[in-house]
């Protein structure tokens, strides 16, 4: 739901890289740091948190399959569908 809500603020149309940037901007860095600290208790600092490209592609596919986004033109650009306007 957070990702779909985020789509309302993404510049349309957007690329795979644009979606990745938007996802990275919306990652809860404190929560991610806590998760890393639990899994790796000897780590003393986390310098950067980001969504990996494979996950961006998976999210892109899932959003398309669910009907939240659709390809524009040749398919390298995407836009949100009218379905996203119903999400608040």
Coordinates of N, CA, C and O in Angstrom, one line a residue:
X1 N 0.8 -1.2 0.0 CA 0.0 0.0 0.0 C 0.9 1.3 0.0 O 0.5 2.2 -0.7
X2 N 2.0 1.2 0.8 CA 2.8 2.4 0.8 C 3.4 2.7 -0.6 O 3.6 3.8 -0.9
X3 N 3.8 1.6 -1.3 CA 4.3 1.8 -2.6 C 3.3 2.4 -3.6 O 3.6 3.3 -4.3
X4 N 2.1 1.9 -3.5 CA 1.0 2.5 -4.4 C 0.7 3.9 -4.0 O 0.6 4.8 -4.9
X5 N 0.7 4.3 -2.8 CA 0.5 5.6 -2.4 C 1.7 6.5 -2.9 O 1.5 7.6 -3.3
X6 N 2.9 6.0 -2.8 CA 4.0 6.7 -3.3 C 3.9 7.0 -4.8 O 4.4 8.1 -5.2
X7 N 3.3 6.1 -5.5 CA 3.2 6.4 -7.0 C 2.5 7.7 -7.3 O 2.7 8.3 -8.3
X8 N 1.6 8.1 -6.4 CA 0.9 9.4 -6.7 C 1.8 10.6 -6.7 O 1.5 11.6 -7.3
X9 N 3.0 10.4 -6.0 CA 3.9 11.5 -6.0 C 5.1 11.4 -7.0 O 5.9 12.3 -7.0
X10 N 5.1 10.3 -7.7 CA 6.2 10.1 -8.7 C 5.9 10.8 -9.9 O 4.7 10.8 -10.4
X11 N 6.9 11.5 -10.5 CA 6.7 12.2 -11.8 C 6.3 11.2 -12.9 O 6.9 10.1 -13.0
X12 N 5.2 11.4 -13.6 CA 4.7 10.5 -14.6 C 5.2 11.0 -16.0 O 5.2 12.2 -16.2
X13 N 5.5 10.1 -16.9 CA 5.8 8.7 -16.7 C 7.1 8.6 -16.0 O 7.9 9.5 -16.0
X14 N 7.4 7.4 -15.5 CA 8.6 7.2 -14.8 C 9.3 5.9 -15.4 O 8.7 5.1 -16.0
X15 N 10.6 5.9 -15.2 CA 11.4 4.7 -15.6 C 11.6 3.8 -14.4 O 11.3 4.1 -13.3
X16 N 12.3 2.7 -14.8 CA 12.7 1.7 -13.7 C 13.6 2.4 -12.7 O 13.5 2.2 -11.5
X17 N 14.5 3.2 -13.2 CA 15.4 4.0 -12.4 C 14.7 5.0 -11.5 O 15.0 5.2 -10.3
X18 N 13.7 5.6 -12.1 CA 12.9 6.6 -11.3 C 12.1 5.9 -10.2 O 12.0 6.4 -9.1
X19 N 11.6 4.7 -10.4 CA 10.9 3.9 -9.4 C 11.9 3.5 -8.3 O 11.6 3.7 -7.1
X20 N 13.1 3.1 -8.7 CA 14.2 2.8 -7.7 C 14.5 3.9 -6.9 O 14.7 3.8 -5.7
X21 N 14.7 5.1 -7.5 CA 15.0 6.3 -6.7 C 13.9 6.6 -5.7 O 14.2 7.0 -4.5
X22 N 12.6 6.6 -6.2 CA 11.5 6.8 -5.3 C 11.4 5.8 -4.1 O 11.2 6.2 -3.0
X23 N 11.7 4.6 -4.4 CA 11.7 3.6 -3.4 C 12.8 3.8 -2.4 O 12.6 3.8 -1.1
X24 N 14.0 4.2 -2.9 CA 15.1 4.4 -2.0 C 14.9 5.7 -1.1 O 15.3 5.7 0.1
X25 N 14.2 6.7 -1.7 CA 13.9 7.9 -0.9 C 12.8 7.6 0.2 O 12.8 8.3 1.2
X26 N 12.0 6.5 0.0 CA 11.0 6.2 1.0 C 11.3 5.1 1.9 O 10.5 4.7 2.7
X27 N 12.5 4.6 1.8 CA 12.9 3.5 2.8 C 13.1 4.1 4.2 O 13.7 5.2 4.3
X28 N 12.5 3.4 5.1 CA 12.6 3.9 6.5 C 14.0 3.5 7.0 O 14.3 2.3 7.3
X29 N 14.9 4.4 7.0 CA 16.3 4.1 7.2 C 16.6 3.7 8.7 O 17.4 2.8 8.9
X30 N 15.8 4.2 9.6 CA 15.9 3.8 11.0 C 15.5 2.3 11.2 O 16.2 1.6 11.8
X31 N 14.4 2.0 10.6 CA 13.9 0.6 10.6 C 14.9 -0.4 10.0 O 15.2 -1.4 10.5
X32 N 15.4 0.0 8.8 CA 16.4 -0.8 8.1 C 17.7 -1.0 9.0 O 18.2 -2.1 9.0
X33 N 18.1 0.1 9.6 CA 19.3 0.0 10.5 C 19.0 -1.0 11.7 O 19.9 -1.7 12.1
X34 N 17.8 -0.9 12.2 CA 17.5 -1.8 13.3 C 17.5 -3.3 12.8 O 17.9 -4.2 13.6
X35 N 16.9 -3.5 11.6 CA 16.9 -4.9 11.1 C 18.3 -5.4 10.9 O 18.7 -6.5 11.3
X36 N 19.2 -4.6 10.3 CA 20.6 -4.9 10.1 C 21.3 -5.2 11.5 O 22.0 -6.2 11.6
X37 N 21.0 -4.4 12.5 CA 21.6 -4.6 13.8 C 21.2 -5.9 14.4 O 22.0 -6.5 15.1
X38 N 19.9 -6.3 14.2 CA 19.5 -7.5 14.8 C 20.1 -8.7 14.1 O 20.5 -9.7 14.7
X39 N 20.3 -8.6 12.8 CA 20.8 -9.7 12.0 C 22.4 -9.8 12.2 O 22.9 -10.9 12.1
X40 N 23.0 -8.7 12.3 CA 24.4 -8.6 12.4 C 24.8 -7.8 13.6 O 25.2 -6.6 13.5
X41 N 24.7 -8.4 14.8 CA 24.9 -7.6 16.1 C 26.3 -7.0 16.2 O 26.5 -6.0 17.0
X42 N 27.3 -7.5 15.5 CA 28.7 -6.9 15.6 C 28.9 -5.7 14.7 O 29.9 -5.0 14.8
X43 N 27.9 -5.4 13.9 CA 28.0 -4.2 13.0 C 27.8 -2.9 13.8 O 26.9 -2.8 14.6
X44 N 28.7 -2.0 13.7 CA 28.6 -0.7 14.5 C 28.0 0.4 13.7 O 27.6 1.4 14.4
X45 N 27.9 0.3 12.4 CA 27.3 1.5 11.7 C 26.8 1.0 10.3 O 27.4 0.0 9.7
X46 N 25.7 1.6 9.9 CA 25.2 1.3 8.5 C 25.3 2.6 7.8 O 24.7 3.6 8.2
X47 N 26.1 2.6 6.7 CA 26.3 3.9 6.0 C 25.3 4.2 4.9 O 25.0 5.3 4.6
X48 N 24.7 3.1 4.3 CA 23.8 3.4 3.2 C 22.8 2.2 3.2 O 23.1 1.1 3.3
X49 N 21.5 2.6 2.9 CA 20.5 1.6 2.8 C 19.8 1.9 1.4 O 19.4 3.0 1.1
X50 N 19.6 0.8 0.6 CA 18.9 1.0 -0.6 C 18.3 -0.3 -1.1 O 18.7 -1.3 -0.7
X51 N 17.3 -0.1 -2.0 CA 16.6 -1.3 -2.6 C 17.5 -1.7 -3.8 O 17.9 -0.9 -4.6
X52 N 17.8 -3.0 -3.8 CA 18.6 -3.5 -4.9 C 17.8 -3.6 -6.2 O 16.6 -3.7 -6.2
X53 N 18.5 -3.6 -7.3 CA 17.8 -3.5 -8.6 C 16.9 -4.7 -8.9 O 15.8 -4.5 -9.4
X54 N 17.3 -5.9 -8.4 CA 16.5 -7.1 -8.6 C 15.1 -6.9 -7.9 O 14.1 -7.3 -8.5
X55 N 15.1 -6.3 -6.8 CA 13.9 -6.1 -6.0 C 13.0 -5.0 -6.7 O 11.8 -5.0 -6.7
X56 N 13.7 -4.0 -7.3 CA 13.0 -2.9 -8.0 C 12.3 -3.5 -9.2 O 11.1 -3.3 -9.4
X57 N 12.9 -4.4 -9.9 CA 12.3 -5.1 -11.1 C 11.2 -6.0 -10.6 O 10.1 -6.0 -11.3
X58 N 11.3 -6.7 -9.5 CA 10.3 -7.5 -9.0 C 9.0 -6.7 -8.6 O 7.9 -7.0 -8.9
X59 N 9.3 -5.5 -7.9 CA 8.2 -4.6 -7.5 C 7.5 -4.1 -8.8 O 6.3 -4.0 -8.8
X60 N 8.3 -3.7 -9.8 CA 7.7 -3.2 -11.0 C 6.8 -4.3 -11.7 O 5.7 -4.0 -12.1
X61 N 7.3 -5.5 -11.7 CA 6.5 -6.6 -12.3 C 5.2 -6.8 -11.5 O 4.1 -7.0 -12.1
X62 N 5.3 -6.8 -10.2 CA 4.1 -7.0 -9.3 C 3.1 -5.9 -9.5 O 1.9 -6.1 -9.5
X63 N 3.6 -4.6 -9.6 CA 2.7 -3.5 -9.8 C 2.0 -3.6 -11.1 O 0.8 -3.3 -11.2
X64 N 2.7 -4.0 -12.1 CA 2.0 -4.2 -13.4 C 1.0 -5.3 -13.4 O -0.1 -5.2 -13.9
X65 N 1.4 -6.5 -12.8 CA 0.4 -7.6 -12.8 C -0.8 -7.3 -12.0 O -1.9 -7.7 -12.3
X66 N -0.7 -6.4 -10.9 CA -1.8 -6.0 -10.1 C -2.6 -4.9 -10.7 O -3.7 -4.5 -10.2
X67 N -2.2 -4.4 -11.9 CA -2.9 -3.3 -12.5 C -2.7 -1.9 -12.0 O -3.5 -1.0 -12.3
X68 N -1.6 -1.7 -11.2 CA -1.4 -0.4 -10.6 C -0.6 0.5 -11.6 O -0.7 1.7 -11.5
X69 N 0.2 -0.1 -12.4 CA 0.9 0.7 -13.4 C 0.8 0.0 -14.8 O 0.4 -1.1 -14.9
X70 N 1.1 0.8 -15.8 CA 1.0 0.3 -17.2 C 2.2 0.9 -18.0 O 2.6 2.0 -17.7
X71 N 2.6 0.1 -19.0 CA 3.7 0.7 -19.8 C 3.3 1.8 -20.7 O 2.1 1.9 -21.1
X72 N 4.2 2.7 -21.0 CA 3.9 3.8 -21.9 C 4.9 3.7 -23.1 O 6.1 3.5 -22.9
X73 N 4.4 3.7 -24.3 CA 5.2 3.6 -25.5 C 5.8 2.2 -25.6 O 5.1 1.3 -25.6
X74 N 7.1 2.2 -25.7 CA 7.8 0.9 -26.0 C 7.9 0.0 -24.7 O 8.5 -1.0 -24.8
X75 N 7.5 0.5 -23.6 CA 7.6 -0.3 -22.4 C 8.7 0.0 -21.4 O 8.9 -0.6 -20.4
X76 N 9.5 1.0 -21.8 CA 10.7 1.4 -20.9 C 10.2 2.5 -19.9 O 11.0 2.7 -19.0
X77 N 9.1 3.0 -20.1 CA 8.5 4.0 -19.2 C 7.2 3.5 -18.7 O 6.5 2.7 -19.4
X78 N 6.8 3.9 -17.5 CA 5.6 3.5 -16.8 C 4.8 4.6 -16.3 O 5.3 5.7 -16.1
X79 N 3.5 4.4 -16.1 CA 2.7 5.4 -15.5 C 1.6 4.7 -14.6 O 1.3 3.5 -14.9
X80 N 1.2 5.4 -13.6 CA 0.2 4.8 -12.7 C -1.2 4.7 -13.5 O -1.4 5.6 -14.3
X81 N -1.9 3.8 -13.1 CA -3.3 3.6 -13.7 C -4.3 4.4 -12.9 O -4.0 4.9 -11.8
X82 N -5.5 4.5 -13.4 CA -6.6 5.2 -12.7 C -6.9 4.5 -11.3 O -7.4 5.1 -10.4
X83 N -6.5 3.2 -11.2 CA -6.7 2.5 -10.0 C -6.0 3.1 -8.8 O -6.5 3.0 -7.7
X84 N -4.9 3.8 -9.0 CA -4.1 4.4 -7.9 C -4.8 5.6 -7.4 O -4.6 6.0 -6.2
X85 N -5.7 6.2 -8.2 CA -6.4 7.5 -7.7 C -7.4 7.1 -6.6 O -7.8 8.0 -5.8
X86 N -7.8 5.9 -6.4 CA -8.7 5.5 -5.3 C -8.0 5.2 -4.0 O -8.7 5.0 -3.0
X87 N -6.7 5.2 -4.0 CA -5.9 5.0 -2.8 C -5.6 6.3 -2.1 O -5.2 7.3 -2.6
X88 N -5.9 6.3 -0.8 CA -5.6 7.5 0.0 C -4.6 7.2 1.1 O -4.6 6.2 1.7

